[in-house]
């Protein structure tokens, strides 16, 4: 039986997810709430190894192979890090989760959305996400903020058209109520404040 809380932070490249996950975790800990930050793909030894393989420009997996690689990394991360932390009553703040799979492998790569949703459901069961946030900044602004794409990362070599589809996917999930939209175009402190307020409501 899960005792902790599982919070997800999603967004396009350069939206500030990693920075905001850290700010949120530090703020929760400062308020005496035991919180840990983690990320996907990765967050556990095998999952981090899979991350290296998935993002390496050395390989060119099909969309379906990519879906299963992300899913394998996810299940390993859940089994070895997330479930034990939730059992111990911690708040787990996860930088990206299954909504990225739907946005990237579904909306952007074109795999059937219902199929991706089903794979996601099997991959994460019996986990229930307590809150999933989408840090909203348009893809062009994200790359500008990052100072350009990391060309050593296979996914970041994709076109702007690809990232616009990813963005559309995330905004669609907001409309469907699967993600809660946070306007992330402002200063980092302002966004952090909005995130903290949304998270406090589910704790
Ligand atoms: P990161 O740059 O946020 O660390 O994420 C790595 C890349 O992997 C990023 O381009 C998004 C992509 N990704 C997917 O395509 N599917 C997924 O399921 C996840 C978690 C990430």
PDB file of C-alpha atoms in Angstrom, residues 45 95 107 156-157 167 175 202:
ATOM      1  CA  UNK A  45      21.424   2.013 -12.204  1.00  0.00           C
ATOM      2  CA  UNK A  95      11.371  14.801 -13.818  1.00  0.00           C
ATOM      3  CA  UNK A 107       1.931  12.320 -30.678  1.00  0.00           C
ATOM      4  CA  UNK A 156      17.453  16.641 -29.415  1.00  0.00           C
ATOM      5  CA  UNK A 157      18.548  16.199 -33.049  1.00  0.00           C
ATOM      6  CA  UNK A 167       4.092  20.332 -27.404  1.00  0.00           C
ATOM      7  CA  UNK A 175      -7.168  19.728 -22.000  1.00  0.00           C
ATOM      8  CA  UNK A 202      -2.270  17.314  -2.893  1.00  0.00           C
TER       9      UNK A 202
END
